[in-house]
Amino acid sequence: MSTCRVHSVRFYDLEPRAIHCMAYESTQRKLAVSRSDSSIEVWDLAHTPHIERTIPGRVNSSVEAITWCGERLFSAGLQGTITEYNLQTLSYKFDIPVTAGPCWCLESNCSNTRLAAGTEDGYINIFTVTNDGLMYEKILDRQEGRILCLAWDATGDVIITGSADAVRIWNVDSGHAIHRMTPGRDERKKETIIWCLAVIKDFTIISGDSRGCITFWDGNTGTQIESFQTHKADILCLCLAEDENSVYCAGVDPLIISFTKVWLRGGTGTSSCGRSKWVKSVQRRIHDHDVRALALADGKLLSAGVDSYLAISSYPPRQLVKYPPLLQAPSVSVCPEARCIMLRYLSHLEVWQLGNTAPIENGDEIHEGILPLIEDPIRLLTLKSRGGDAIVCADMSSNGKWIAYSSVTTLCFFSFQLGSKPSLQKAPVLCEVSSAHRITFTSDSTRAIVSTSTGDIVVIQLGGDELVLEHVFHPLDDRLLKDAVHLLTVSHDGQFIVAGDHCSNIIVWTTADWKHHCSLPRYSCVPTALSVHPRTNVLVIVYSDHKVVEYSLCGRKYTTFSRGLEGRHPVQWLSRGFAVNSVTFDPNNEDIIMLQDDNTICIIDKDKELPLAEAKIPRVGSPQSLSDSLDSSQCHPRTTTPQHAFHVIKKYKHLVHVDWLSGDELIAVEVNPLALAEKLPASLKEKRFGVM
Amino acid sequence: MARLCAYYSLFPLIDHRSLLGIAEDSTSDCVIVTLGKNIIRYKLLNQKQISSWSSIEKLSSPVVYDAVGNQYIAVFNRNQLRLWTEQEENVDKIKKIKFEQQIHCVIPQTNGSEPLIMFTNGAVYPLSTAVETRKEENISSLLDTNEIIEDYHLLANETCTFLTILSRNSLDVTHFHVVPVTGNISCIKLKVERENFCLMGQTTMQQESSCNFLTLWSDGKLYSLPFHPQPFPKLPGTLVNTVRAVSMKHPVALVSLSSSHVAIYGADPSEEGAALIIYNVQFGVVQSRHHFKLFASPPCLWHAGTNLLIATAHNLVVVPYKLEAQRLCALVGAHCSGSARPEHDSDVQELHQAQCSNWGANGTMKDIFAESDQHVPEALKEHLEALQADGCCQSMMIEKLLPLLLETKAISELVWCIEHFTDIPERSLVQILLFSLENFTKTEKQEPYHKLLNAVLHAPFSDVCLMPSLHTLPFHHTLTLLHHLAEEFEADVSEVKLCNLVEWTSLLLDAHYQRYLLSGDPQVLQLLRRIRGLVIDQIVHMNELKGLLPLLQQFEEGKLSVKKPQFANKLYSIEWLRLY
């Protein structure tokens, strides 16, 4: 029986960033998502979906279309360029300008050899994809009006484009339009805009337009086959299933409607000679605001839009998981000595002094509920990045004296004076390090460990106001790591530096002699969180399939607990929809591991017996706690005294970070879903029965 | 309560003189109208003609419906009787029953007996008897030969039925006759006259204990004479009241509606048009009235069901009426206004001594004099007793006493009055207020006018009624009063209750709203600012009290409130959480 005082921090006030487009790459099972701040997130959908890396947006640029070309990621925007991204350094590789103005759409052909971009002035630019870049090939005949969407056919010889009042079919070789198809208008003076297109192998073209109509065309003859008025407002996106037998569409009217191809009697199964027909199939309301992008990945429908949530749904079985628009972890730094937390926002940092409660007089009493505050939290600092650049990573030292952040271009250190009059002073720039992916301070606040965008791990000595470069590891050159580092930690005694990359390599160095200490056995899944126990120097790693591993750094082997746990993880734990964000330990009890994901704190008590794999994980909660929703209580039977090693605390929504402050104090930073919803623009007003 | 409803025209009346009369038909909402040679049945509900008959011969009395024989009875040429049913088409073909004697009219009876035939000599026989003996010479003449029947009323109680006849002889002398029909009752003959006044209208009225003969005289006085079963009645009887609602220069028609209500139709006192009123004989008040544009003399008024029918100049008008349960409350004060005026008539006769009765079982009713422990000021005692004897209500007493008290500056008596009377007219309140303000000085707190003023401020009032009177209060006095109110607000121990202060202040501000607005006087503005400051202070005070209320409620419920400190921050909280 252990209780702690939790500082529930709900003032982390993130802005929702609308998702504009998505592109799914099926071989790597990666999803690229572009947001309204023109940042691109790469989500790993291989196991539990989670953000793998974030490419920060550039000021004054937009992303209107993204596409994968093999493992390479391209985007096009209104600045009139096509951009390729370097996923390892999380920056752009090059910009290639397109002919004539802003670029609205970008698509690669099936063999990933060519890229086509449609522009404002009605030009279709064809680029050849080369090993080290893009090569301009040609432009097709100019058409009137902007090209809003385009699609390659299966052969790669034909491009279909959509623009105001027209769907055109182009011959890429000749550069001439073969057919022009008009969708018709609802009102005489209001043009119908084709917002999205898809092509099937039998050359059926599907288009969604501003009337809310989905139209099926015969591309061979350039005629309309069928048209359905499905939505009350514009259809902005549609996506084809991999077998091309169903199509999903949604838009300003956020209802997601699917159409299925049915074979009429007389046809011979799936052969092309049989007559087929498209009929309206299931529909689902997942979002309340405009749906801007749809994608299908391994039978699951990915949908996203203005409400900023990425929804992964399937039917059947009927499932829905919605991922909130949070920043990639770590976005919160806790300074136990200074009793501060630092919150990372898109382009600024906030430092808050935590509040305090009155001392508890009767220690034996078991408490529940909210404690009286004698001190309110105070915001000590708002630090805006230079030029409004997006902040990639930031950290604050445990004693609160050092703050470091890095944007795409610069890494800055500041010395910070707490007290009644907080003051901030910028430390001289280190020329050796341009920008960083992860920064972490040692717990004694004497060193900063930085993983740079070039893939090096740099140890910086913090003495007085000076920064001294102490040591540089080159894991890429040493072939220890293969990709960008997204996990970086240092043991509490400062003895070990642990780094993990996207390729599941986890490397440990010692700081005593700056030597490679060990490399952990590589697992097929990506680690999503790791942490070193402050007292026992045991490294706990959670992978994206929720496997938990405990590795003794001193003994260079998995612990007995870890070996016992292998293969005996509770099934319910492994099937969770959210990846673990952080790992913490109870400083008062060595047997406790706390894992945190979007809405749950999972507590593993190593001292207790492991449960049966099929057993449901109980949740701890007093009967009066009201935060349990109905479904979660069904999944997790309530218990007052958990008998087995696993149990959960379900009390939060959009939990960002959980960490120990000191003694019996825990910090839980959460984002209120209502606070996000409040900041959204108005959605399409529609009268629904029983809903306000 | 009696009420006359909206009237409507039944049919246009071309020849006013040819209308012989109106009688109730077989069904209650129908009437039979007899017009010279035509008999028309009307339905009152939709003013539609149901059926009609015409004859060559002239009718001499209204046609009546005989409920016993289910037939219509008409008198032709004063000596023929014809009986026919509803299905009959031609009246002329019906067998005529000839009489030797002249028939005055046929009177239907309501108690299930056959109709009565009244002859011009005053003799009354049931129909069958009259028909049987029609050939015989009837010598039992009740009236003198020169007397003609002017009006008649059939009255019946459990034991007897009788007819009253008003006759007029050639010397223009009227007599009142009581003619027995059944039962043991003696004939009465009374000369109807009053010195210097002539009879304008009469009717009979059946009350619970007696039958009364109501007479209305040219001085407007309505007398009621009980003649049965009281023996030896003597005219004119007891005075009910003076009727002023109709003019006494023209004849007046009266119809009894119930034991206490009588309908009176006559010329309007303004000499323009006619007036129909329902008069309550019991309380002597007019309870409802209608004005008609034209008056036709002689006035004709009939009563059918719950409708009154009037022959005006060109129309036969139907006025439905309603008699509801008597409510005394509706009459309170109605009586007083009349008697409040000084009576100039020399021959005022106080016939009723108002009796003061204590209705409350154990004296809970507040009666000023009934309570023995109250000592009435000596100066007032006599007046009050006199007024009490007159049956004045409190408001009237005050109105009568006030000029006297103000004139003599009897402040202590005034204070006593205000404190002990519960119903003080708002007009009088303002009068006292004005009086006290005129003599008011700011400095002396203990002076009697101060006390009087505060007493006025405590008196109960209705703001709606007070407002018009307050408008008459001079502006400078209003300001003085406002100053006084403001001082009372600020006083540590206020002599006036807070609620009264607030109410009076807002009333005064309302009453002279425009004057304040237009006044550029800095003193006025300063006063208003002062009041505003006081109001703001009060509001602050109220808000504090508002916060106190739930706490007190908790105390009342016996809950010791666990003080919840203000830590429930939406954005930040520290709470206990059980980890394992």
PDB file of C-alpha atoms in Angstrom, chain A residues 454 526 576:
ATOM      1  CA  THR A 454      24.870  14.602 -37.323  1.00  0.00           C
ATOM      2  CA  VAL A 526      11.619  -0.013 -31.889  1.00  0.00           C
ATOM      3  CA  ARG A 576      -2.764  -1.646 -25.915  1.00  0.00           C
TER       4      ARG A 576
END
